mmCIF file of C-alpha atoms in Angstrom:
data_model
loop_
_atom_site.group_PDB
_atom_site.id
_atom_site.type_symbol
_atom_site.label_atom_id
_atom_site.label_comp_id
_atom_site.label_asym_id
_atom_site.label_seq_id
_atom_site.Cartn_x
_atom_site.Cartn_y
_atom_site.Cartn_z
ATOM 1 C CA UNK L 1 63.183 77.680 92.880
ATOM 2 C CA UNK L 2 63.879 78.968 96.365
ATOM 3 C CA UNK L 3 66.626 77.177 98.436
ATOM 4 C CA UNK L 4 65.782 76.367 101.175
ATOM 5 C CA UNK L 5 69.085 76.502 103.050
ATOM 6 C CA UNK L 6 69.971 79.530 102.192
ATOM 7 C CA UNK L 7 70.062 80.632 105.940
ATOM 8 C CA UNK L 8 71.956 77.940 106.972
ATOM 9 C CA UNK L 9 75.044 78.845 105.451
ATOM 10 C CA UNK L 10 77.336 81.507 105.781
ATOM 11 C CA UNK L 11 77.030 84.635 103.494
ATOM 12 C CA UNK L 12 81.002 85.704 103.458
ATOM 13 C CA UNK L 13 84.222 84.343 104.074
ATOM 14 C CA UNK L 14 85.636 87.498 105.295
ATOM 15 C CA UNK L 15 82.928 87.726 107.886
ATOM 16 C CA UNK L 16 85.932 88.056 110.849
ATOM 17 C CA UNK L 17 85.591 86.377 113.668
ATOM 18 C CA UNK L 18 82.444 84.125 112.671
ATOM 19 C CA UNK L 19 83.227 82.300 110.045
ATOM 20 C CA UNK L 20 86.839 83.544 109.191
ATOM 21 C CA UNK L 21 89.961 84.277 110.674
ATOM 22 C CA UNK L 22 92.569 85.494 108.709
ATOM 23 C CA UNK L 23 96.264 82.408 109.008
ATOM 24 C CA UNK L 24 99.190 83.785 109.748
ATOM 25 C CA UNK L 25 100.930 82.704 105.775
ATOM 26 C CA UNK L 26 97.628 84.753 103.959
ATOM 27 C CA UNK L 27 98.970 88.031 105.871
ATOM 28 C CA UNK L 28 102.653 87.760 105.142
ATOM 29 C CA UNK L 29 101.684 86.430 101.599
ATOM 30 C CA UNK L 30 99.540 90.060 101.442
ATOM 31 C CA UNK L 31 102.136 91.862 102.599
ATOM 32 C CA UNK L 32 104.577 90.435 100.216
ATOM 33 C CA UNK L 33 103.033 92.209 97.550
ATOM 34 C CA UNK L 34 101.931 95.579 99.302
ATOM 35 C CA UNK L 35 105.293 95.941 100.283
ATOM 36 C CA UNK L 36 106.755 94.838 96.808
ATOM 37 C CA UNK L 37 104.148 97.323 95.453
ATOM 38 C CA UNK L 38 105.427 99.808 98.126
ATOM 39 C CA UNK L 39 108.965 99.799 96.876
ATOM 40 C CA UNK L 40 107.961 102.064 94.057
ATOM 41 C CA UNK L 41 107.620 104.725 95.706
ATOM 42 C CA UNK L 42 110.998 105.065 97.993
ATOM 43 C CA UNK L 43 112.694 104.591 94.402
ATOM 44 C CA UNK L 44 110.881 107.108 92.615
ATOM 45 C CA UNK L 45 112.203 109.315 95.927
ATOM 46 C CA UNK L 46 115.759 108.331 95.493
ATOM 47 C CA UNK L 47 115.578 108.903 91.445
ATOM 48 C CA UNK L 48 113.951 112.601 91.887
ATOM 49 C CA UNK L 49 116.980 113.673 94.426
ATOM 50 C CA UNK L 50 119.706 112.031 92.643
ATOM 51 C CA UNK L 51 118.099 113.865 89.439
ATOM 52 C CA UNK L 52 117.699 116.881 90.980
ATOM 53 C CA UNK L 53 121.552 116.250 91.782
ATOM 54 C CA UNK L 54 121.771 116.030 88.372
ATOM 55 C CA UNK L 55 120.065 119.489 87.721
ATOM 56 C CA UNK L 56 121.406 122.351 89.539
ATOM 57 C CA UNK L 57 121.436 123.258 93.263
ATOM 58 C CA UNK L 58 118.797 124.762 93.317
ATOM 59 C CA UNK L 59 117.118 122.599 92.388
ATOM 60 C CA UNK L 60 118.876 120.212 94.597
ATOM 61 C CA UNK L 61 117.582 121.523 97.496
ATOM 62 C CA UNK L 62 114.012 122.045 96.958
ATOM 63 C CA UNK L 63 114.489 118.376 96.788
ATOM 64 C CA UNK L 64 116.575 117.351 99.110
ATOM 65 C CA UNK L 65 114.761 119.489 102.161
ATOM 66 C CA UNK L 66 111.924 117.183 100.836
ATOM 67 C CA UNK L 67 113.713 114.326 101.755
ATOM 68 C CA UNK L 68 115.324 114.425 104.654
ATOM 69 C CA UNK L 69 112.095 116.405 105.459
ATOM 70 C CA UNK L 70 109.935 114.149 108.499
ATOM 71 C CA UNK L 71 107.307 112.431 106.144
ATOM 72 C CA UNK L 72 110.765 112.183 103.738
ATOM 73 C CA UNK L 73 112.489 110.070 106.361
ATOM 74 C CA UNK L 74 108.749 108.012 107.096
ATOM 75 C CA UNK L 75 108.944 107.303 103.346
ATOM 76 C CA UNK L 76 112.669 105.723 103.045
ATOM 77 C CA UNK L 77 112.136 104.068 106.798
ATOM 78 C CA UNK L 78 109.198 102.471 105.857
ATOM 79 C CA UNK L 79 110.762 101.496 102.050
ATOM 80 C CA UNK L 80 113.653 99.703 104.602
ATOM 81 C CA UNK L 81 111.112 97.439 106.202
ATOM 82 C CA UNK L 82 109.362 97.161 103.200
ATOM 83 C CA UNK L 83 113.227 96.428 101.577
ATOM 84 C CA UNK L 84 113.747 94.128 104.071
ATOM 85 C CA UNK L 85 110.243 92.203 104.208
ATOM 86 C CA UNK L 86 109.917 91.719 101.387
ATOM 87 C CA UNK L 87 113.786 89.827 100.643
ATOM 88 C CA UNK L 88 112.984 87.581 103.556
ATOM 89 C CA UNK L 89 109.604 86.559 102.075
ATOM 90 C CA UNK L 90 111.408 85.972 99.125
ATOM 91 C CA UNK L 91 114.430 83.939 100.794
ATOM 92 C CA UNK L 92 111.435 82.050 102.526
ATOM 93 C CA UNK L 93 109.771 81.366 98.982
ATOM 94 C CA UNK L 94 113.263 79.744 98.077
ATOM 95 C CA UNK L 95 113.277 77.748 100.620
ATOM 96 C CA UNK L 96 108.771 76.441 99.976
ATOM 97 C CA UNK L 97 110.468 76.192 95.937
ATOM 98 C CA UNK L 98 113.169 73.485 97.441
ATOM 99 C CA UNK L 99 109.875 71.648 98.928
ATOM 100 C CA UNK L 100 110.895 72.359 102.653
ATOM 101 C CA UNK L 101 109.222 73.674 105.562
ATOM 102 C CA UNK L 102 105.788 73.002 103.933
ATOM 103 C CA UNK L 103 104.238 71.877 107.064
ATOM 104 C CA UNK L 104 102.454 74.563 109.596
ATOM 105 C CA UNK L 105 104.049 75.322 112.006
ATOM 106 C CA UNK L 106 107.340 75.152 110.118
ATOM 107 C CA UNK L 107 105.394 77.714 107.765
ATOM 108 C CA UNK L 108 104.008 79.658 110.539
ATOM 109 C CA UNK L 109 107.597 80.024 112.642
ATOM 110 C CA UNK L 110 108.950 81.463 108.820
ATOM 111 C CA UNK L 111 106.426 83.427 108.969
ATOM 112 C CA UNK L 112 107.138 85.136 112.557
ATOM 113 C CA UNK L 113 110.793 84.919 111.491
ATOM 114 C CA UNK L 114 110.162 87.136 108.578
ATOM 115 C CA UNK L 115 107.964 90.029 110.086
ATOM 116 C CA UNK L 116 110.475 89.985 113.888
ATOM 117 C CA UNK L 117 113.879 89.471 111.181
ATOM 118 C CA UNK L 118 112.304 92.443 109.323
ATOM 119 C CA UNK L 119 111.944 94.908 111.588
ATOM 120 C CA UNK L 120 114.803 93.565 113.755
ATOM 121 C CA UNK L 121 116.844 94.258 110.397
ATOM 122 C CA UNK L 122 115.593 97.844 109.870
ATOM 123 C CA UNK L 123 116.370 98.924 113.339
ATOM 124 C CA UNK L 124 119.950 97.772 112.685
ATOM 125 C CA UNK L 125 120.486 99.344 109.404
ATOM 126 C CA UNK L 126 118.739 102.691 110.843
ATOM 127 C CA UNK L 127 121.441 102.215 114.043
ATOM 128 C CA UNK L 128 123.873 101.268 112.629
ATOM 129 C CA UNK L 129 124.491 102.262 108.886
#
C-alpha cells in the first residue's frame, strides 16, 4: 500500500540547514568522544619515544627526530589540546551529574567554556611551560 504522505515528510535529519541544525551540546559531545580516542595517538608517540630512549642511542636518535619533527610537533600540540578539551568536558559532565546547569542557556555557556578554555589552556601550556 502506498504512503500518501511520503512527499510531505523529511527524508533524513542530516540534511543540514533544511531540516536539522547541529546544536552546540551535540557537537561538544561528539568532540569529547573524538578527543578521547585521539589521545591514544599522542600517548603511543610518547611511549614509543620512551621505549626508544631505553633501547639505545641510535634508535632513540631516529625516534627523537620523528617526535620533534613538524608532524610530531603538530601531533603533540593537538594531543595537548585534546587533553585539555577532554578534561574540561569531563568536568562539565561531573557538574551535570550533580543535576546542575542542565538548562539550555547554561549548558551552552558550559559548552563554549569547554571550547574556549581548552584553546586558552593549550596556548598557556605551550607558551609558559
